mmCIF file of C-alpha atoms in Angstrom:
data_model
loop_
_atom_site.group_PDB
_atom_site.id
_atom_site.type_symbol
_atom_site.label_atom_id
_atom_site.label_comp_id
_atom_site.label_asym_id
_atom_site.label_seq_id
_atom_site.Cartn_x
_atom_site.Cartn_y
_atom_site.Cartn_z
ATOM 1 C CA UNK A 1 3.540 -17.960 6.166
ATOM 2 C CA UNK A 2 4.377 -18.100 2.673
ATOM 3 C CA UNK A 3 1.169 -20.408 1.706
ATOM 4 C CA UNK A 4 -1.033 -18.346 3.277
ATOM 5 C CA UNK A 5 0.147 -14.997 1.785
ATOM 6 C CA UNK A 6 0.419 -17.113 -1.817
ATOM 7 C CA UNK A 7 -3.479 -17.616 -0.966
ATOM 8 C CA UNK A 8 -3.976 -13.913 -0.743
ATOM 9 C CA UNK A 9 -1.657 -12.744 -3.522
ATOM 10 C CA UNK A 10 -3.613 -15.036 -6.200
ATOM 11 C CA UNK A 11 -6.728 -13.415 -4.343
ATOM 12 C CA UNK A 12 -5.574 -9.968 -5.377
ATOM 13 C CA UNK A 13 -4.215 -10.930 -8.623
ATOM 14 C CA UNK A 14 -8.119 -12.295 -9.666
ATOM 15 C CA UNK A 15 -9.250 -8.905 -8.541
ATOM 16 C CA UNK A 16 -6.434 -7.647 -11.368
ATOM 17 C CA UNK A 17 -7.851 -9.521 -13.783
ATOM 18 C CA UNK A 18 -11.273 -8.570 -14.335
ATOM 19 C CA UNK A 19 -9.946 -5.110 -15.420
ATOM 20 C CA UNK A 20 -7.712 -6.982 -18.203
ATOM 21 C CA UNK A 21 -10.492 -6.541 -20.838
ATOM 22 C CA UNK A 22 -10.237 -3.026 -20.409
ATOM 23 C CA UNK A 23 -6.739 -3.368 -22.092
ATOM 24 C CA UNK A 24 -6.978 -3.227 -25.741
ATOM 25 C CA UNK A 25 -3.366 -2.335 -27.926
ATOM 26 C CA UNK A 26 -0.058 -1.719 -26.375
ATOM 27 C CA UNK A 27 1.219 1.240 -25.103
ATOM 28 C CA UNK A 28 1.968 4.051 -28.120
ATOM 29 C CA UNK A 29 4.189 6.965 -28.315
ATOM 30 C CA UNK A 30 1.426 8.709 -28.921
ATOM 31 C CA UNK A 31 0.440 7.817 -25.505
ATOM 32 C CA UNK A 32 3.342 8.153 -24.261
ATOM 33 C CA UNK A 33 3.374 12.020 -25.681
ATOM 34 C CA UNK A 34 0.072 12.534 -23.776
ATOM 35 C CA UNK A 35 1.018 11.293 -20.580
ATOM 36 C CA UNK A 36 4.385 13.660 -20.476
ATOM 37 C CA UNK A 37 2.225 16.342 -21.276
ATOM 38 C CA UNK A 38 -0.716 15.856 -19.194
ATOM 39 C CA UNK A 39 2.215 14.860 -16.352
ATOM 40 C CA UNK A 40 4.350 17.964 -16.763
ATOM 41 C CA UNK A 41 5.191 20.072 -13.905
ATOM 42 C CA UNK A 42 6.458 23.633 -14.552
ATOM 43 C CA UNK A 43 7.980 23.658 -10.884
ATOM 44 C CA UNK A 44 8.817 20.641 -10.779
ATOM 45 C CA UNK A 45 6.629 19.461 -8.183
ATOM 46 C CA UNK A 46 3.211 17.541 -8.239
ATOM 47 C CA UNK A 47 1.915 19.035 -4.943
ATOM 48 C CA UNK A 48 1.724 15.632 -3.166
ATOM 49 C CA UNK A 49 4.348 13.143 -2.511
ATOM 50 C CA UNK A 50 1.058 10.910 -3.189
ATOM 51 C CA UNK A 51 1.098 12.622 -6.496
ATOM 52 C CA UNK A 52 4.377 12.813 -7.090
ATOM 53 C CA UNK A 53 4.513 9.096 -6.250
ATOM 54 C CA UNK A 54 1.331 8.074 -8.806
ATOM 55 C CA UNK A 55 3.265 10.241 -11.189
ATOM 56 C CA UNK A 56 6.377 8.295 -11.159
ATOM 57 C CA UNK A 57 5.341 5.238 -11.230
ATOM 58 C CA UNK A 58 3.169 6.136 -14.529
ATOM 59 C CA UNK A 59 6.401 7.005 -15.952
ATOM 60 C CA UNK A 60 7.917 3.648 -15.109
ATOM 61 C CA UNK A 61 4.710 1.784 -16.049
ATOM 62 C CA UNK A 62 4.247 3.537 -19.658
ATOM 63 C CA UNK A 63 8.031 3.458 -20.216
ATOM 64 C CA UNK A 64 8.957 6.920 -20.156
ATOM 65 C CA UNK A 65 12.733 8.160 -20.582
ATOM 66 C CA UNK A 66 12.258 11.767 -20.817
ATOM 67 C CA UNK A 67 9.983 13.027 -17.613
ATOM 68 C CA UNK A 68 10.487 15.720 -15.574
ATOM 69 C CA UNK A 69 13.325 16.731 -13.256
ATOM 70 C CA UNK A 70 11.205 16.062 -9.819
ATOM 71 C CA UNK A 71 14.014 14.052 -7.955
ATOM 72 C CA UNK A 72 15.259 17.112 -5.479
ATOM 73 C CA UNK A 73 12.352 18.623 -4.598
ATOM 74 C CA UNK A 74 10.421 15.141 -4.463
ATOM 75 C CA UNK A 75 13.492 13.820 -2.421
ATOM 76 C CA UNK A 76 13.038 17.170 0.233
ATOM 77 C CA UNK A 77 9.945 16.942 0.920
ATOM 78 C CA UNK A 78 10.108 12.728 1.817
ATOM 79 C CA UNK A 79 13.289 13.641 3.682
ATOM 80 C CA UNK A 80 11.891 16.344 5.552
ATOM 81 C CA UNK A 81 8.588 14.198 6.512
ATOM 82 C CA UNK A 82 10.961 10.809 7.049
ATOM 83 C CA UNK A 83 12.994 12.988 9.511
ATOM 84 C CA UNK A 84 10.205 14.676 11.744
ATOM 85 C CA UNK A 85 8.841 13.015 14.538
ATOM 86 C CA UNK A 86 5.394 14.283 14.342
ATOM 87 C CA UNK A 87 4.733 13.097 10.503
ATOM 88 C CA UNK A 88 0.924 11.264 10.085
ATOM 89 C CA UNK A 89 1.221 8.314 9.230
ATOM 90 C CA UNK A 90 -0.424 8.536 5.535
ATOM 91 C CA UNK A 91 2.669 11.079 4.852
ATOM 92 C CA UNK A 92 5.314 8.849 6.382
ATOM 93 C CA UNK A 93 3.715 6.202 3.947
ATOM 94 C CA UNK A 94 3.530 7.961 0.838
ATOM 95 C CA UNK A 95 7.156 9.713 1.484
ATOM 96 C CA UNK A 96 8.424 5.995 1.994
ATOM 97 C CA UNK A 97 6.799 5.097 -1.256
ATOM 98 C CA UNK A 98 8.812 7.948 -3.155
ATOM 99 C CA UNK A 99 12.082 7.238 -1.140
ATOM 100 C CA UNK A 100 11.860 3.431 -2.908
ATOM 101 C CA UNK A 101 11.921 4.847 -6.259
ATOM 102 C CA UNK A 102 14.304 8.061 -6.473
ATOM 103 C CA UNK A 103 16.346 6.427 -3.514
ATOM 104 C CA UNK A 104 16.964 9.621 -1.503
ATOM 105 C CA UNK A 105 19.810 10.377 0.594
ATOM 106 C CA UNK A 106 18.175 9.615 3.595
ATOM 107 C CA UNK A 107 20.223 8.711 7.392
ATOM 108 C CA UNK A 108 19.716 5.248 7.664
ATOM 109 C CA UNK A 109 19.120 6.337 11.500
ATOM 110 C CA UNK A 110 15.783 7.544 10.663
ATOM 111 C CA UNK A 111 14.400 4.029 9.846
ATOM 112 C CA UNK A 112 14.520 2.498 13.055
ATOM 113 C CA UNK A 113 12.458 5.448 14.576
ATOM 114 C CA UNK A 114 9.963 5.293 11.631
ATOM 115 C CA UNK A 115 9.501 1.517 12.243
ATOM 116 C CA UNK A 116 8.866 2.003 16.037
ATOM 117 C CA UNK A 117 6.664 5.127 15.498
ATOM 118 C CA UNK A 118 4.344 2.283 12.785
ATOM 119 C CA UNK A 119 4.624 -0.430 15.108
ATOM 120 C CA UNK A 120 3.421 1.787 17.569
ATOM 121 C CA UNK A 121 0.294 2.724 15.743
ATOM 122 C CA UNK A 122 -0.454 -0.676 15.417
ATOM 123 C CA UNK A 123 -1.506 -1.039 18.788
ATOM 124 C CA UNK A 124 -3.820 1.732 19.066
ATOM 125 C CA UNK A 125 -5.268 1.548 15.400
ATOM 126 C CA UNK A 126 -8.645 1.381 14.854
ATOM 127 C CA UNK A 127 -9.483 2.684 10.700
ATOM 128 C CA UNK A 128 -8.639 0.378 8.171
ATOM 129 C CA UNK A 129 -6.511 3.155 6.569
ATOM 130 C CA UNK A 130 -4.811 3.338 10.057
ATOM 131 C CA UNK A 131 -3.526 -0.319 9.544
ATOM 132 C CA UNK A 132 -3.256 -0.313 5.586
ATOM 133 C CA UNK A 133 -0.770 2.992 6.029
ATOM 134 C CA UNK A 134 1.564 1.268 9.019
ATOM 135 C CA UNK A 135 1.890 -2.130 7.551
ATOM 136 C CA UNK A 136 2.249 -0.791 4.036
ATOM 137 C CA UNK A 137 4.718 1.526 5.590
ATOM 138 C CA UNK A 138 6.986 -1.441 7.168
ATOM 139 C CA UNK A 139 6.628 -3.097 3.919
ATOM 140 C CA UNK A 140 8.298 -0.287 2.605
ATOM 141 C CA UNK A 141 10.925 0.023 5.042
ATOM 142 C CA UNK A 142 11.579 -4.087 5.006
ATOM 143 C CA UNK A 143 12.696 -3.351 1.175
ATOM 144 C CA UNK A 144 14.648 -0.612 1.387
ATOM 145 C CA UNK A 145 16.976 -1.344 4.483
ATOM 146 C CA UNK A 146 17.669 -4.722 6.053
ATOM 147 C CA UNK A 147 19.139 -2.825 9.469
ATOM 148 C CA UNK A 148 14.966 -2.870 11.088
ATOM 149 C CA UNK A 149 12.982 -5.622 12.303
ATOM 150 C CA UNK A 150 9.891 -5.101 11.425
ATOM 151 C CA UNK A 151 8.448 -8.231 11.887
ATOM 152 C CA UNK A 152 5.199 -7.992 14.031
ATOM 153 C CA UNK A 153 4.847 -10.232 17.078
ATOM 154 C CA UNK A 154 0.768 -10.037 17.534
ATOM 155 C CA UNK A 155 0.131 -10.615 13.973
ATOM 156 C CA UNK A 156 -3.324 -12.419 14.696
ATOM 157 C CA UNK A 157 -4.632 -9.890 16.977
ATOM 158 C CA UNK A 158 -3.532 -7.060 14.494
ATOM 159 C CA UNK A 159 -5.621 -9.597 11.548
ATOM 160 C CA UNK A 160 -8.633 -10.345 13.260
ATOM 161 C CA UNK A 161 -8.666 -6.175 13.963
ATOM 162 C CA UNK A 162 -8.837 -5.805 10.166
ATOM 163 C CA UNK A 163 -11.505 -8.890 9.749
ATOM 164 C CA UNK A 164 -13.386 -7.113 12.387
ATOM 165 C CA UNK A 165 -14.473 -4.118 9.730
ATOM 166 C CA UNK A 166 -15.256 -7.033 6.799
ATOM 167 C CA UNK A 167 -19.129 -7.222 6.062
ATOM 168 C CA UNK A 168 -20.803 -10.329 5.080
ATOM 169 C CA UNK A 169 -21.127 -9.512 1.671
ATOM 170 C CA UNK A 170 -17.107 -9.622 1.249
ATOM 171 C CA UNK A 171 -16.650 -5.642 1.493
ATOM 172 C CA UNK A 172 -15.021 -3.648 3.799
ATOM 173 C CA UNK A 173 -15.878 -0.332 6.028
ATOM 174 C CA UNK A 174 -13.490 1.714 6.860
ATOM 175 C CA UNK A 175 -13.789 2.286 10.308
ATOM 176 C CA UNK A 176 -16.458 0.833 12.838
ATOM 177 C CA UNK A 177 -18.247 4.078 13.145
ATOM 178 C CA UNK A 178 -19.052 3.883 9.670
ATOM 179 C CA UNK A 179 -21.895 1.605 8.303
ATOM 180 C CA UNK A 180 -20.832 1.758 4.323
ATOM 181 C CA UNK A 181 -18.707 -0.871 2.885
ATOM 182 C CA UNK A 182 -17.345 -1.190 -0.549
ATOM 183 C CA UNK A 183 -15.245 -3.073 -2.801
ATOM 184 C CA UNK A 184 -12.422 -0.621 -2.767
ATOM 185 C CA UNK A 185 -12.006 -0.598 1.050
ATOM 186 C CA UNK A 186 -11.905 -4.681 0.245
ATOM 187 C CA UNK A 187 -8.908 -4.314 -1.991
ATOM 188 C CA UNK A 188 -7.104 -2.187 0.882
ATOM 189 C CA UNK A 189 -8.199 -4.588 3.547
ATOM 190 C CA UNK A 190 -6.689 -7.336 1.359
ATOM 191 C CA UNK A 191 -3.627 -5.896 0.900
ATOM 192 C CA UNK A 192 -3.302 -4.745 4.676
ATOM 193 C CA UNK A 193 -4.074 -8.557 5.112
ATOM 194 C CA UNK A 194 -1.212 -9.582 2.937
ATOM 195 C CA UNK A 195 1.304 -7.384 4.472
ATOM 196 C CA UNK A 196 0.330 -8.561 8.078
ATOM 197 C CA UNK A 197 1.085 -12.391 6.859
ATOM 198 C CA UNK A 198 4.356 -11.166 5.025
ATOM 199 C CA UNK A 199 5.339 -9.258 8.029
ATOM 200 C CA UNK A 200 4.474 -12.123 11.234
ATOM 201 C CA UNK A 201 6.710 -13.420 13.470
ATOM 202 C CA UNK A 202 4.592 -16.594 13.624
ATOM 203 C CA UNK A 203 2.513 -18.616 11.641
ATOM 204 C CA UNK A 204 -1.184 -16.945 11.329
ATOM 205 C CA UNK A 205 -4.384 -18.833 12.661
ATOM 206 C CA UNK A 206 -5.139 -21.327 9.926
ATOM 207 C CA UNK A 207 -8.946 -20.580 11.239
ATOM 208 C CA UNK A 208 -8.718 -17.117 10.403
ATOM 209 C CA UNK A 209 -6.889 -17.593 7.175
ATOM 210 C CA UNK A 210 -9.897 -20.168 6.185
ATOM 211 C CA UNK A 211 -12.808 -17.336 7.164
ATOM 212 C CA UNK A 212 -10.715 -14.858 4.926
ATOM 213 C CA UNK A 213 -10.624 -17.379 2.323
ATOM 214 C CA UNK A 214 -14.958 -17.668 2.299
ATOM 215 C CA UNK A 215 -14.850 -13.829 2.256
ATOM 216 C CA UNK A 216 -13.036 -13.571 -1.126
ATOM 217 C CA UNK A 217 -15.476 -15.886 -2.569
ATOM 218 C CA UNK A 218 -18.448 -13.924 -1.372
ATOM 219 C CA UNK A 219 -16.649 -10.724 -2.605
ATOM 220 C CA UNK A 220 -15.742 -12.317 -6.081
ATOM 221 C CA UNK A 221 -19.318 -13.528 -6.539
ATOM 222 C CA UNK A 222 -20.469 -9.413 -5.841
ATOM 223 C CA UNK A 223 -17.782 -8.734 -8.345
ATOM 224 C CA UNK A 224 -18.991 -10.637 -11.178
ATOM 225 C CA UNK A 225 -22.607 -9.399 -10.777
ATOM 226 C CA UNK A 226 -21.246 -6.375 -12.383
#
């Protein structure tokens, strides 16, 4: 398993790297000033846990001591949605997301339930969103508590559902009933991809890793058209 998601992480990491020439100088405090300023929050919320999420991770990124005081009512709001049975699964993703970074006090007995509720959805998923928000979401939970198996048993079946929305161009749609494809349903696809080989019980289908394989190339060559 750990060749074949090596094959996909390079994959993604090439898709990185044709935005590199849009870096120029290194990060100012000038820029820094902007970004605490253009991120402030008078209530000390960002509306989203999506938001919130994006926002502290820009901190991180740009190196950013002094940022706003978000941590208890970021931390309610992902403890409230971690804790209800009935959360979507794009909130149960997104709250997992912030839980990694302000590390919440959260019951460790709301894990196993979360991972059961996204294994669940697994079986009946059918959007590529669907599958990028579950496996993302027991990505999640495999790094922030060792106490869940979340290892997934039909890992092929669950990949060829993904491959099943790829186009022969090297995009993705997002769901059958939808006839566009683009690139940036191809970088969630990939990742969803990744996560599935990270997260198998077995070895994947060296068949289906070699089709994905001839679908990065197609979607590279698209790429560099640009």
């Amino acid at each position: 398993m750990d060749r074949n998601l090596g094959i996909l992480v390079a994959a993604l990491l090439l898709v990185a790297s044709t935005c590199e020439s849009a870096i120029f100088n290194p990060v100012s405090e000038s820029h820094r000033s902007a970004a605490s300023e253009l991120l402030s929050s008078a209530d000390g919320s960002f509306g989203s846990l999506e938001e919130t999420y994006e926002a502290l991770k820009t901190f991180e990124v740009l190196g950013i001591e002094k940022k706003p005081d978000i941590r208890t009512s970021a931390c309610v709001s992902a403890v409230k949605i971690l804790s209800s049975t009935s959360s979507a699964l794009k909130d149960l993703f997104h709250a997992l997301r912030v839980n990694g970074v302000l590390k919440c006090e959260l019951n460790d007995q709301a894990f196993p339930g979360i991972g059961s509720k996204l294994k669940d959805s697994l079986n009946g998923a059918s959007s590529l969103l669907d599958f990028y928000y579950s496996i993302g979401g027991l990505i999640l939970i495999k790094d922030q508590t060792s106490e869940v198996d979340v290892h997934i048993s039909d890992a092929d079946r669950i990949f060829r559902s993904i491959k099943a929305l790829s186009q022969s161009d090297g995009r993705w749609r997002l769901n059958s009933n939808n006839p566009e494809s683009s690139n940036d349903a191809a970088g969630i696809a990939l990742e969803a991809l990744s996560g599935v080989i990270s997260l198998a019980s077995s070895e994947i289908d060296s068949s289906l890793i070699a089709t994905l394989k001839n679908d990065i190339s197609k979607l590279f060559d698209g790429v560099e058209k640009y």
